[in-house]
CSV table of N, CA and C in Angstrom, one decimal:
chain,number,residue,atom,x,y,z
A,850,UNK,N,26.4,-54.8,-20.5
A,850,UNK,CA,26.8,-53.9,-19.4
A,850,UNK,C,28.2,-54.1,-19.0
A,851,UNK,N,28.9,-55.3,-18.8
A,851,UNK,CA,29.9,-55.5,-18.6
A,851,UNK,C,30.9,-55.5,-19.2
A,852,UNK,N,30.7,-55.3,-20.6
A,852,UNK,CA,31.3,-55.2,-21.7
A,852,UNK,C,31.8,-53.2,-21.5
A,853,UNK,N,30.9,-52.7,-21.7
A,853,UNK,CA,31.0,-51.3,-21.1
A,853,UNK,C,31.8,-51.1,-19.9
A,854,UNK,N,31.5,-51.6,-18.8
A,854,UNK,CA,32.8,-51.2,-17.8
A,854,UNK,C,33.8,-51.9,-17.8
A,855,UNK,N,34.1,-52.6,-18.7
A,855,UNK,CA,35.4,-53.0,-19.0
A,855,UNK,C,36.3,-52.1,-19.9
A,856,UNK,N,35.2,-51.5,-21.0
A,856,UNK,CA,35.8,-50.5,-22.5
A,856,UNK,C,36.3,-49.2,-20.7
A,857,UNK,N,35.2,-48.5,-19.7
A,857,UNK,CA,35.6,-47.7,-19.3
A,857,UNK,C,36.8,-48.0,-18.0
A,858,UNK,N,37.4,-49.0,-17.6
A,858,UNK,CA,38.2,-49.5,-16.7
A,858,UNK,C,39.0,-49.4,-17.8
A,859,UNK,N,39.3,-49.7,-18.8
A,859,UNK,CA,40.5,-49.6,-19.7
A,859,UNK,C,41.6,-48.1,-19.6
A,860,UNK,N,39.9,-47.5,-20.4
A,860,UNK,CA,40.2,-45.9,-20.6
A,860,UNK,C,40.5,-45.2,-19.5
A,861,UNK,N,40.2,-45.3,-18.4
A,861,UNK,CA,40.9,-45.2,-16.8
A,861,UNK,C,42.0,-45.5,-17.0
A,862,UNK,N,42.4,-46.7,-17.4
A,862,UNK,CA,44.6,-47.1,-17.2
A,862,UNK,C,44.4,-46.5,-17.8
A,863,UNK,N,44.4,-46.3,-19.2
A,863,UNK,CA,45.1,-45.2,-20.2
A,863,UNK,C,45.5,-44.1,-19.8
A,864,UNK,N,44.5,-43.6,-19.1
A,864,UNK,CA,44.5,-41.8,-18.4
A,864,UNK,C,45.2,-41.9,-17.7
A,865,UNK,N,45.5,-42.5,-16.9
A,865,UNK,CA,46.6,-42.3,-15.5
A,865,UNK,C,48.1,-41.7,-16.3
A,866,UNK,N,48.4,-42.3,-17.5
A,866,UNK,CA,49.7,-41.3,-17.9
A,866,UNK,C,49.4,-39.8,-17.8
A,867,UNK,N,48.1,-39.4,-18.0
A,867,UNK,CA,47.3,-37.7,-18.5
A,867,UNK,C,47.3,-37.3,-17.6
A,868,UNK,N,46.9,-38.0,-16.0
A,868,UNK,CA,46.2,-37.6,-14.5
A,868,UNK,C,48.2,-37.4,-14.0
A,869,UNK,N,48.9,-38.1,-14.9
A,869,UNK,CA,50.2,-37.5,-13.8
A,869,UNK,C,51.2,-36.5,-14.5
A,870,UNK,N,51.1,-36.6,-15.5
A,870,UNK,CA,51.6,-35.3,-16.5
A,870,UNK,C,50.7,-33.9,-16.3
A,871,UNK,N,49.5,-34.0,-16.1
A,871,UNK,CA,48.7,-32.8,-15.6
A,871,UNK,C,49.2,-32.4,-14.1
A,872,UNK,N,49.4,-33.3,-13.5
A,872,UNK,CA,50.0,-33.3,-12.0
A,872,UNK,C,51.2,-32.4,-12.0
A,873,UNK,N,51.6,-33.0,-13.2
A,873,UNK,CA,53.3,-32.0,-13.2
A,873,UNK,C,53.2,-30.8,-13.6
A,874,UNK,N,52.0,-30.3,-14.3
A,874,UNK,CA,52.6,-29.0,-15.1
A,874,UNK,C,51.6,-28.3,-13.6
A,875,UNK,N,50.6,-29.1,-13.2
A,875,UNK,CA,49.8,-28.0,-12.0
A,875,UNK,C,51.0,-27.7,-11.1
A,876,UNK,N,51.9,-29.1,-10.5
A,876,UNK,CA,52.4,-28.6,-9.8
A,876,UNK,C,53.8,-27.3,-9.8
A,877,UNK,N,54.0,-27.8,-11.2
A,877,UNK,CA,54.8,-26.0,-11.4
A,877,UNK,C,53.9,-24.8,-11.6
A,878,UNK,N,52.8,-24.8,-11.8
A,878,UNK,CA,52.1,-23.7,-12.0
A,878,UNK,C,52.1,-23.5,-13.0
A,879,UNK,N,52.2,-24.0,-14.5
A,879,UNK,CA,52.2,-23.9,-15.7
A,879,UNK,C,50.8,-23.9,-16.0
A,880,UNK,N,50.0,-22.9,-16.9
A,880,UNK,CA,49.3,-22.5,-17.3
A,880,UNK,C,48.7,-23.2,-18.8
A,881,UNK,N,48.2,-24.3,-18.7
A,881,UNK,CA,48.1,-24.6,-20.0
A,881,UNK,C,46.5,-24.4,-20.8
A,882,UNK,N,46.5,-24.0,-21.7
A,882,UNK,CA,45.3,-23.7,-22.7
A,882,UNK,C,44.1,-24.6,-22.4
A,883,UNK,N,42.9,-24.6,-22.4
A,883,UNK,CA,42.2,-25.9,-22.4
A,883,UNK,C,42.2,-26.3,-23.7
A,884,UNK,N,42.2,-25.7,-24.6
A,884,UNK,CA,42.2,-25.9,-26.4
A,884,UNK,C,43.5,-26.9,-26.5
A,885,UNK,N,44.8,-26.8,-25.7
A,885,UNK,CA,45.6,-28.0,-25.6
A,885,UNK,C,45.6,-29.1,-25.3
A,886,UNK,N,44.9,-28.6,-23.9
A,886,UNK,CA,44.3,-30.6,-23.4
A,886,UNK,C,43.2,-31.1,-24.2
A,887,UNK,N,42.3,-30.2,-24.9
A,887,UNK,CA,41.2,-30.6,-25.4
A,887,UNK,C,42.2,-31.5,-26.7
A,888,UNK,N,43.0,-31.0,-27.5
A,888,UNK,CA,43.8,-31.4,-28.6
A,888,UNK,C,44.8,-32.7,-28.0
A,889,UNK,N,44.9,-33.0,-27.0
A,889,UNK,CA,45.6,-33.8,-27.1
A,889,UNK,C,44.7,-34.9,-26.6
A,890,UNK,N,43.6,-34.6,-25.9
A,890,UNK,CA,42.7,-35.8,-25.6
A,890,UNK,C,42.0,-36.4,-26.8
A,891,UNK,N,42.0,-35.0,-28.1
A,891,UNK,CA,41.0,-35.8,-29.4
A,891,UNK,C,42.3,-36.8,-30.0
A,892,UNK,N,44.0,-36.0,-30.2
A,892,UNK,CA,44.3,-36.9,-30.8
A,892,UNK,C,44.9,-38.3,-29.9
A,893,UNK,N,44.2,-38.2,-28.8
A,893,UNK,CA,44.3,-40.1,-28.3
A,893,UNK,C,43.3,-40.3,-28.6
A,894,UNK,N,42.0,-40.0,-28.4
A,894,UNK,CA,40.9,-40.9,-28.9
A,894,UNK,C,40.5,-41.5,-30.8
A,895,UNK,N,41.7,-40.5,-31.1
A,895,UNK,CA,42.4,-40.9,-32.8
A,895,UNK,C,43.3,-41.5,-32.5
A,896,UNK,N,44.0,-41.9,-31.9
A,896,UNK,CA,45.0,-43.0,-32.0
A,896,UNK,C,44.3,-43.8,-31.5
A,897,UNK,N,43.2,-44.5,-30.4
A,897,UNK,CA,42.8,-45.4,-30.1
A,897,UNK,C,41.8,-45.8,-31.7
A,898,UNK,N,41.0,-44.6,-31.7
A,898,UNK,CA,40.2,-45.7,-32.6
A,898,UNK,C,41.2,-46.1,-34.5
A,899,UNK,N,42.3,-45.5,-34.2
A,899,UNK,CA,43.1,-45.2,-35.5
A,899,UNK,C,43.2,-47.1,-35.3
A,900,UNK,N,43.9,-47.1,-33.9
A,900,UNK,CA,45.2,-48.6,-33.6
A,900,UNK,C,43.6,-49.8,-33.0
A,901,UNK,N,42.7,-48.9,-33.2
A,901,UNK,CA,41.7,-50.5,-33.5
A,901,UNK,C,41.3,-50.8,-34.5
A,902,UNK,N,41.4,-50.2,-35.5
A,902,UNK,CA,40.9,-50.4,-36.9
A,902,UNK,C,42.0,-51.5,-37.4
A,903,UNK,N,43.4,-51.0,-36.8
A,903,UNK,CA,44.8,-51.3,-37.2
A,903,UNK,C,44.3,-53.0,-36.8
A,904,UNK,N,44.1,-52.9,-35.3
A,904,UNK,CA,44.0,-54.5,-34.7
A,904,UNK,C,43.0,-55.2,-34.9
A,905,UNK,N,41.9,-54.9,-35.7
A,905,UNK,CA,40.5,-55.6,-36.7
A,905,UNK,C,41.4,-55.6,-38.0
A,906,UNK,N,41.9,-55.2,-38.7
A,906,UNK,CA,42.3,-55.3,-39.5
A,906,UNK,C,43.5,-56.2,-39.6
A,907,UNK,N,44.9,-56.4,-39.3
A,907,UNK,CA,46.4,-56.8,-39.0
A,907,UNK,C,46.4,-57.9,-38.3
A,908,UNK,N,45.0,-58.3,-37.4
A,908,UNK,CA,45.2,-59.5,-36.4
A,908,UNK,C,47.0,-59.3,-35.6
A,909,UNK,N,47.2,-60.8,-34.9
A,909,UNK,CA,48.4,-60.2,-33.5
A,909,UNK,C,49.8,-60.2,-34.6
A,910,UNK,N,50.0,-58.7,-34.9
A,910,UNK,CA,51.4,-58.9,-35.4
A,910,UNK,C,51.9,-58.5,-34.4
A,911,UNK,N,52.1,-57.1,-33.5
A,911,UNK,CA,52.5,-56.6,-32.6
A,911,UNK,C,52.4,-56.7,-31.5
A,912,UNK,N,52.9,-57.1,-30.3
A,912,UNK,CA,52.5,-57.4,-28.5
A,912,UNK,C,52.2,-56.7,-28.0
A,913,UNK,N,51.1,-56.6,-27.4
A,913,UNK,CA,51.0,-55.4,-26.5
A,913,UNK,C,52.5,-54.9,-25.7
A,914,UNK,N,53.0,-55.9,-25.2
A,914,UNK,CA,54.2,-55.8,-24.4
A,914,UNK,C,55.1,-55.8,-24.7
A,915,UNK,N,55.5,-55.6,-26.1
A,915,UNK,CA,56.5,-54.6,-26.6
A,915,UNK,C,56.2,-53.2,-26.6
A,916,UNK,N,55.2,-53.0,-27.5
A,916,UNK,CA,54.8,-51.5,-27.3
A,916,UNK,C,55.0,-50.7,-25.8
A,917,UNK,N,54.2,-51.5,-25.0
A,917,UNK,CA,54.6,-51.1,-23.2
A,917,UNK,C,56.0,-50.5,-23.4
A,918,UNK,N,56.9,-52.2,-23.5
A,918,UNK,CA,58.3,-51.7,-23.4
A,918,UNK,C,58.9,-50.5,-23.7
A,919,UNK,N,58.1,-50.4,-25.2
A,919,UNK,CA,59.2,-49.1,-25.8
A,919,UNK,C,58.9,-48.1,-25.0
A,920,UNK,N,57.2,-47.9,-24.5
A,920,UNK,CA,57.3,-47.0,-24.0
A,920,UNK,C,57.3,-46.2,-22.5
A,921,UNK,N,57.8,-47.1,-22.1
A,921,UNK,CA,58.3,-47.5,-20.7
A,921,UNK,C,59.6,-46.9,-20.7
A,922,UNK,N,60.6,-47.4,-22.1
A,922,UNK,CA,62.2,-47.3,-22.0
A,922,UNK,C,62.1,-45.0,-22.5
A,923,UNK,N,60.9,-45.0,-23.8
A,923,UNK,CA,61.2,-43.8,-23.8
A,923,UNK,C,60.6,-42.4,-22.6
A,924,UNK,N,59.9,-43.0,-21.9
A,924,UNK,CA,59.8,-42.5,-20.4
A,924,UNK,C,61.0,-41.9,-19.2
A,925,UNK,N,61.5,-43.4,-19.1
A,925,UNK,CA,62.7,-43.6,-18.3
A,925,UNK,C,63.7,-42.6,-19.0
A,926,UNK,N,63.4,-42.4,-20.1
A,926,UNK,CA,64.7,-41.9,-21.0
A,926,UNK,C,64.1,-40.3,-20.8
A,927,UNK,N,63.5,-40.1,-20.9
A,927,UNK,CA,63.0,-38.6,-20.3
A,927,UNK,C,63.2,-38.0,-18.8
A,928,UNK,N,62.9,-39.1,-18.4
A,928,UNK,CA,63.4,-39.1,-16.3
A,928,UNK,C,65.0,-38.6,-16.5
A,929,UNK,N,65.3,-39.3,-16.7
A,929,UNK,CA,66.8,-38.9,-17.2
A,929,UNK,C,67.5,-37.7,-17.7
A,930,UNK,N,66.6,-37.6,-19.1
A,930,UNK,CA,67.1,-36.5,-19.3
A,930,UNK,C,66.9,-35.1,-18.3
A,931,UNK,N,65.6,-35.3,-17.8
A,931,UNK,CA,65.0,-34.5,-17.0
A,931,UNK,C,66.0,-34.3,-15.8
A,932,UNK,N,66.3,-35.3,-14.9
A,932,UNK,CA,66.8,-35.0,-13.9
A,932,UNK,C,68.5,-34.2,-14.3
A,933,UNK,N,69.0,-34.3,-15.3
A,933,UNK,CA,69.9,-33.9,-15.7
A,933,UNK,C,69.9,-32.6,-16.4
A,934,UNK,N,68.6,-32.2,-16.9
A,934,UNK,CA,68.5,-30.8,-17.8
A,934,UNK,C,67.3,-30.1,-17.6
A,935,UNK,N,66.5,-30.7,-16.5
A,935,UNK,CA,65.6,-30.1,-16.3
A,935,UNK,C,64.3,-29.2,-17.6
A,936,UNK,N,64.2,-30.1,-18.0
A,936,UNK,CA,63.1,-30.0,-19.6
A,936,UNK,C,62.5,-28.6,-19.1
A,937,UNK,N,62.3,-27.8,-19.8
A,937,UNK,CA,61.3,-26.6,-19.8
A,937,UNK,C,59.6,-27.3,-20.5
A,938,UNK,N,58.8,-27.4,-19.6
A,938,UNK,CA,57.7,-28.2,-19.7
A,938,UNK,C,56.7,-27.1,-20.5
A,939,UNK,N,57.1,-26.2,-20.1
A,939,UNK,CA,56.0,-25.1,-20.8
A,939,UNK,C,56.3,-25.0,-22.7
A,940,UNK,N,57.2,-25.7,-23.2
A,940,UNK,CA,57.3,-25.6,-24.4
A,940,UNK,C,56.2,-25.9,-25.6
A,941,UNK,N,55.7,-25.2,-26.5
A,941,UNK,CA,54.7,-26.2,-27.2
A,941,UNK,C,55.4,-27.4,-28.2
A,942,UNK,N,56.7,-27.2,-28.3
A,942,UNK,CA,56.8,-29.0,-28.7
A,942,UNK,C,56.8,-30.0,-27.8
A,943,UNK,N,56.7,-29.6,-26.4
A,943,UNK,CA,57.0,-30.2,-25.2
A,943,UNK,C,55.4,-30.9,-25.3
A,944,UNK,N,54.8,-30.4,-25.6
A,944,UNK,CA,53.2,-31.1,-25.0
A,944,UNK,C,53.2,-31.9,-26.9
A,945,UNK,N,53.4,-31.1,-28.2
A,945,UNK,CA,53.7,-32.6,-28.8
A,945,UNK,C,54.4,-33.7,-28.7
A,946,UNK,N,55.7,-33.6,-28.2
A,946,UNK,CA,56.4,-35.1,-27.1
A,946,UNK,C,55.4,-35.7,-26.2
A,947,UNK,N,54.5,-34.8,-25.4
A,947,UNK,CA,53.8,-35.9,-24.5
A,947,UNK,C,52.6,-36.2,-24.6
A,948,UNK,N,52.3,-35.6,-26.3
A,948,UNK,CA,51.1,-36.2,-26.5
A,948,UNK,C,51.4,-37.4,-27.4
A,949,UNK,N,52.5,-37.2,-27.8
A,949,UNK,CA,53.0,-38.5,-28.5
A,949,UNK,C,53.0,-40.0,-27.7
A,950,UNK,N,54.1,-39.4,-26.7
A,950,UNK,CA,54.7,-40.6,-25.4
A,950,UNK,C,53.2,-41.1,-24.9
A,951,UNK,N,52.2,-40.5,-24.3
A,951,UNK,CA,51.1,-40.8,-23.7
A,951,UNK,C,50.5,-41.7,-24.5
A,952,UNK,N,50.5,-41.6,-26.0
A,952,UNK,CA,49.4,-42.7,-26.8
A,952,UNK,C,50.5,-43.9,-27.6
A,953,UNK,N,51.8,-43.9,-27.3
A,953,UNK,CA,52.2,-45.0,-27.7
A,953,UNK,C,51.8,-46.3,-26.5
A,954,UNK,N,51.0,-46.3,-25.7
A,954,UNK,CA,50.7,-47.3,-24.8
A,954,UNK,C,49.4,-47.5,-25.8
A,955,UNK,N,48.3,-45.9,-25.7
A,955,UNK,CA,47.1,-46.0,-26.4
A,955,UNK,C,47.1,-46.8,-27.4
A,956,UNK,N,48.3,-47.1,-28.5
A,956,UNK,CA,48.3,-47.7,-29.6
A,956,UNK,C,48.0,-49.2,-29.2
A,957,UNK,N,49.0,-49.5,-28.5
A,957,UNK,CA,48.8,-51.1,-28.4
A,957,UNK,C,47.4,-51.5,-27.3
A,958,UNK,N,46.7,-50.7,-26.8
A,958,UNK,CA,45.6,-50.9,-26.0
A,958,UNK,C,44.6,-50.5,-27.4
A,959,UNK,N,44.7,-50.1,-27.8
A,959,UNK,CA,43.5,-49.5,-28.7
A,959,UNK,C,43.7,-50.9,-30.0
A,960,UNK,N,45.0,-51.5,-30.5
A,960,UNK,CA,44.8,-52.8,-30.9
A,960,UNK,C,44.9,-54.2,-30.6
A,961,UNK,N,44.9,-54.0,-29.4
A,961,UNK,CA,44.7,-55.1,-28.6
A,961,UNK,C,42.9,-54.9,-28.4
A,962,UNK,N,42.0,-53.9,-28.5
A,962,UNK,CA,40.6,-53.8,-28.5
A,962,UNK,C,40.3,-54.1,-29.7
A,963,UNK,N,40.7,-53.6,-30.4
A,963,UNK,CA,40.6,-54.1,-31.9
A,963,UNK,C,40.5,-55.8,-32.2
A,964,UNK,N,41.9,-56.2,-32.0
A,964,UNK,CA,41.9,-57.5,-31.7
A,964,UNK,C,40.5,-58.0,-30.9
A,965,UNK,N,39.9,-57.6,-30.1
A,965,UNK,CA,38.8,-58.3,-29.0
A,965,UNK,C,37.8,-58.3,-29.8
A,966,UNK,N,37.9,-57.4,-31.0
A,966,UNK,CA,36.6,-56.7,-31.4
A,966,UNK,C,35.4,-56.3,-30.3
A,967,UNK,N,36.3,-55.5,-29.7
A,967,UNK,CA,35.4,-54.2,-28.8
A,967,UNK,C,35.0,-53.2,-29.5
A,968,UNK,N,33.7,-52.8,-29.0
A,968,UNK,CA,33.5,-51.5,-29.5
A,968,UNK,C,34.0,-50.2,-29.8
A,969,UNK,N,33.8,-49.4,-31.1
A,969,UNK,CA,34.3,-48.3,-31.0
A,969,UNK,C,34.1,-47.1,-30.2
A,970,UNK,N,33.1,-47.4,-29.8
A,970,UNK,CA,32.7,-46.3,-28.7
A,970,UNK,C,34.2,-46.1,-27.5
A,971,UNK,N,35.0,-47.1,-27.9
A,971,UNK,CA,36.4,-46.9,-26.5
A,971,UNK,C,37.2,-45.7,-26.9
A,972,UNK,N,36.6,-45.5,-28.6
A,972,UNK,CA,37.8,-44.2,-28.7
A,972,UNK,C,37.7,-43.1,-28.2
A,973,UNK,N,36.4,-42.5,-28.1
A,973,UNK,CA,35.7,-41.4,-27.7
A,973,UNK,C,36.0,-41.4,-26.1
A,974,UNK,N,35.2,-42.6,-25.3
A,974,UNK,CA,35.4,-42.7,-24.1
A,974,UNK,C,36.9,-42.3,-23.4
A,975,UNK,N,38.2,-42.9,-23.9
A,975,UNK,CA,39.2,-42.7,-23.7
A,975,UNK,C,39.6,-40.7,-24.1
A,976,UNK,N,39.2,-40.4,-25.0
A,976,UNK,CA,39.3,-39.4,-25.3
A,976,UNK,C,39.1,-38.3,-24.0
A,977,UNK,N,37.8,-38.3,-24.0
A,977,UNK,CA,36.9,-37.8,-22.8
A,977,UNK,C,37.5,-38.2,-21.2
A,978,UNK,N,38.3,-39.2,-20.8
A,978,UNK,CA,38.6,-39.7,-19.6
A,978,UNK,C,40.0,-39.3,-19.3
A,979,UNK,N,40.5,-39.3,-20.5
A,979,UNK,CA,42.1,-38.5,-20.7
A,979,UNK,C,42.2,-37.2,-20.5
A,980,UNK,N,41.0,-36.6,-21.0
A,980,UNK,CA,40.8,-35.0,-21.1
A,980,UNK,C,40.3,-34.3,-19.8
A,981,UNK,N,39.3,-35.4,-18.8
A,981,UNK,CA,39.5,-35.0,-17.6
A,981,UNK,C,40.5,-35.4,-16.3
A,982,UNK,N,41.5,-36.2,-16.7
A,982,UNK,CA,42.5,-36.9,-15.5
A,982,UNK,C,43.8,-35.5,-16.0
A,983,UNK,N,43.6,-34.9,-17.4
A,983,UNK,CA,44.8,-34.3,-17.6
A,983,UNK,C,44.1,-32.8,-16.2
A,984,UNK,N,42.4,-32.6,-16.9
A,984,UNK,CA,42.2,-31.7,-15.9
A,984,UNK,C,42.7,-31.7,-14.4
A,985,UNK,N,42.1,-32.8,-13.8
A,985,UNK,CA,42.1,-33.1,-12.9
A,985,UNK,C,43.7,-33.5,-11.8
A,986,UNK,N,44.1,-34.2,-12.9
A,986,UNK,CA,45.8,-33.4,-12.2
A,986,UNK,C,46.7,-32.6,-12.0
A,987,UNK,N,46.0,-31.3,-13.2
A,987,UNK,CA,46.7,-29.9,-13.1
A,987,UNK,C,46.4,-29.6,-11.7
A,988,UNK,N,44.7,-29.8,-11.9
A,988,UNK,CA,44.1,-28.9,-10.3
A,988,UNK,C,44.7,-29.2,-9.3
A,989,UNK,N,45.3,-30.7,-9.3
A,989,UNK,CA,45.3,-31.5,-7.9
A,989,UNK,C,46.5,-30.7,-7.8
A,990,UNK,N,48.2,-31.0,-8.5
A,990,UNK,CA,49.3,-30.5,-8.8
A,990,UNK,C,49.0,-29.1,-8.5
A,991,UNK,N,48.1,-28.1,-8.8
A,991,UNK,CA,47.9,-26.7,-8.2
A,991,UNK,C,47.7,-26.5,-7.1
A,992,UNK,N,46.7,-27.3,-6.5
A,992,UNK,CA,46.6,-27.3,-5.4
A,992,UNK,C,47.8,-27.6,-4.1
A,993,UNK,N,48.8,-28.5,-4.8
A,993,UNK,CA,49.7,-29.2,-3.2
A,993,UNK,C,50.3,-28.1,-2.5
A,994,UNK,N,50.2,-28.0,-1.6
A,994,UNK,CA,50.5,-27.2,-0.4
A,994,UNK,C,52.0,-27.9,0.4
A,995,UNK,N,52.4,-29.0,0.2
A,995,UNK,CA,53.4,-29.8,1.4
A,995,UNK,C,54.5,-29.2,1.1
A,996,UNK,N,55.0,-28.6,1.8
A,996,UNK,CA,56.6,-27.8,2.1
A,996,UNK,C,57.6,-29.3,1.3
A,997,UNK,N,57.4,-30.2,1.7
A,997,UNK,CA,58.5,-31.4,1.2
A,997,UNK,C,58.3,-31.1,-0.4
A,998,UNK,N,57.3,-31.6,-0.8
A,998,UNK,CA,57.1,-31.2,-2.4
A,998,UNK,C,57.7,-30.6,-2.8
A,999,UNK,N,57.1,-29.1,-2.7
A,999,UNK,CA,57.7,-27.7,-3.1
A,999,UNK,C,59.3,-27.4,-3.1
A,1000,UNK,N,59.8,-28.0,-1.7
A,1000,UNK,CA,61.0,-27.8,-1.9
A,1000,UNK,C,61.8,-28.7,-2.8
A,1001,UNK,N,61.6,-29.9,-3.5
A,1001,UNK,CA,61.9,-30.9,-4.0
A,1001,UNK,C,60.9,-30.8,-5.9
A,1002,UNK,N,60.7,-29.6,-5.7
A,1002,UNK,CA,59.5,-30.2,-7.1
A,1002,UNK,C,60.4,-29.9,-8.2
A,1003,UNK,N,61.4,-29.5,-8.0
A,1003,UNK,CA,62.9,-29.9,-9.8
A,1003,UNK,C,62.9,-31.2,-9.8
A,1004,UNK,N,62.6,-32.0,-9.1
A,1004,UNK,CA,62.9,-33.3,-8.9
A,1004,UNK,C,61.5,-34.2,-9.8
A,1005,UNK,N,60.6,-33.9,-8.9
A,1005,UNK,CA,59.4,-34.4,-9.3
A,1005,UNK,C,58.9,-35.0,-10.2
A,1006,UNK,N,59.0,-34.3,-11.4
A,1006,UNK,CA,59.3,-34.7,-12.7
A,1006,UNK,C,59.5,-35.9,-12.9
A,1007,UNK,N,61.0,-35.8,-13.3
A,1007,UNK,CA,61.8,-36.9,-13.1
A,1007,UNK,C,61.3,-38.0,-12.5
A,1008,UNK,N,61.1,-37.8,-11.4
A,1008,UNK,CA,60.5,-38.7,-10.9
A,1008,UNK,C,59.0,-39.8,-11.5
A,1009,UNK,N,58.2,-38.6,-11.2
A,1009,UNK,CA,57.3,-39.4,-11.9
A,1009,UNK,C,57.3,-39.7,-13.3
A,1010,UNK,N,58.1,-39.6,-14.0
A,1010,UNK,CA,57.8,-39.8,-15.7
A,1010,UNK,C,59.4,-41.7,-15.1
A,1011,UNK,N,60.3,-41.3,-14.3
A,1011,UNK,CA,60.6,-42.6,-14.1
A,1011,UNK,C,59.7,-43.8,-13.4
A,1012,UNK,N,58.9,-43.0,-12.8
A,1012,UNK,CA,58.2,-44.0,-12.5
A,1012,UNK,C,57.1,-44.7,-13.4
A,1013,UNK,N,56.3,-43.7,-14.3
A,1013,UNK,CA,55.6,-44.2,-15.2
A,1013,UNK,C,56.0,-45.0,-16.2
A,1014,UNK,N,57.6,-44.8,-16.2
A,1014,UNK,CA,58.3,-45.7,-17.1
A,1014,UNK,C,58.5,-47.1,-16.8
A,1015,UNK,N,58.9,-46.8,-15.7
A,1015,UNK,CA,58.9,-48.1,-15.0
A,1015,UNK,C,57.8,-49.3,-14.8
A,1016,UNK,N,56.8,-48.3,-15.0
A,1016,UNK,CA,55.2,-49.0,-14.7
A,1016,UNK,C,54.9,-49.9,-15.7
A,1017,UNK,N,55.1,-49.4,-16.8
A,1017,UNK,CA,55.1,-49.7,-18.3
A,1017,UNK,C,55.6,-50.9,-18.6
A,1018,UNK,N,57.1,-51.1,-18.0
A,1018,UNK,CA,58.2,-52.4,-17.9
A,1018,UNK,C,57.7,-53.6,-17.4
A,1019,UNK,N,56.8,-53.0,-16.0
A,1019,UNK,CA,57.1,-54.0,-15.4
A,1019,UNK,C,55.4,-54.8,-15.2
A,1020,UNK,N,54.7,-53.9,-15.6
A,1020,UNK,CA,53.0,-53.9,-15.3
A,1020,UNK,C,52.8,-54.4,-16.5
């Protein structure tokens, strides 16, 4: 049993990049397909169980905390761009960039499980927990009502994708 809410406390961190990128497109009011979130939650729970096979198999060649890094630095590097060009989020190569960015953490969590020889049941799990935080931060993001937001939400972005970059660095 404890082994289980550890595979699902994982898959929770993972999502949190999903629960705040959903955040962002609700809070512009972007319209996204569920066939999209559904597609990007299956291919993280393919990169999870892809990068545990990788870490049963390869033993520790790679750190978790490099992988973090990079993807911490290619976050930040989006914040950036963002606050300077303002990314059009509604693009469909826009959501392959952030289904990319989102599972380069999944990689190194998914063989670092590998490494533990944890179950594969985490790929699915993750899958499924990504696909509702991406839900569930559209809604939340659709929902915000606060005048400060709204008037500041070109910003927001940026913001949050620097901060999740940051999280990455420093967590």
């Amino acid at each position: 049993m404890l082994a289980f809410i550890l595979l699902l406390l994982l898959s929770m961190l993972i999502s949190m990049d999903a629960f705040a990128i959903g955040f962002l497109f609700g809070l512009k009011k972007i319209r996204i397909p569920l066939i999209v979130v559904a597609m990007i939650a299956l291919f993280s729970a393919f990169v999870v169980f892809f990068s545990m096979g990788i870490g049963r198999f390869i033993g520790e060649l790679i750190p978790t905390s490099i992988i973090q890094t990079i993807a911490g630095l290619l976050l930040i590097g989006i914040a950036i761009f963002n606050f300077l060009y303002d990314l059009p989020l509604y693009r469909r190569s826009y959501f392959v960039m952030i289904a990319l960015l989102m599972n380069v953490d999944s990689l190194g969590y998914g063989i670092q499980a590998g490494l533990s020889d944890r179950s594969f049941w985490f790929a699915p799990m993750t899958g499924i927990i990504i696909f509702a935080a991406f839900i569930v931060g559209i809604i939340y993001g659709h929902e915000i009502k606060n005048r400060f937001i709204i008037r500041y939400m070109t910003y927001i972005p940026s913001i949050l994708f620097l901060l999740l970059g940051l999280s990455k660095l420093l967590f």
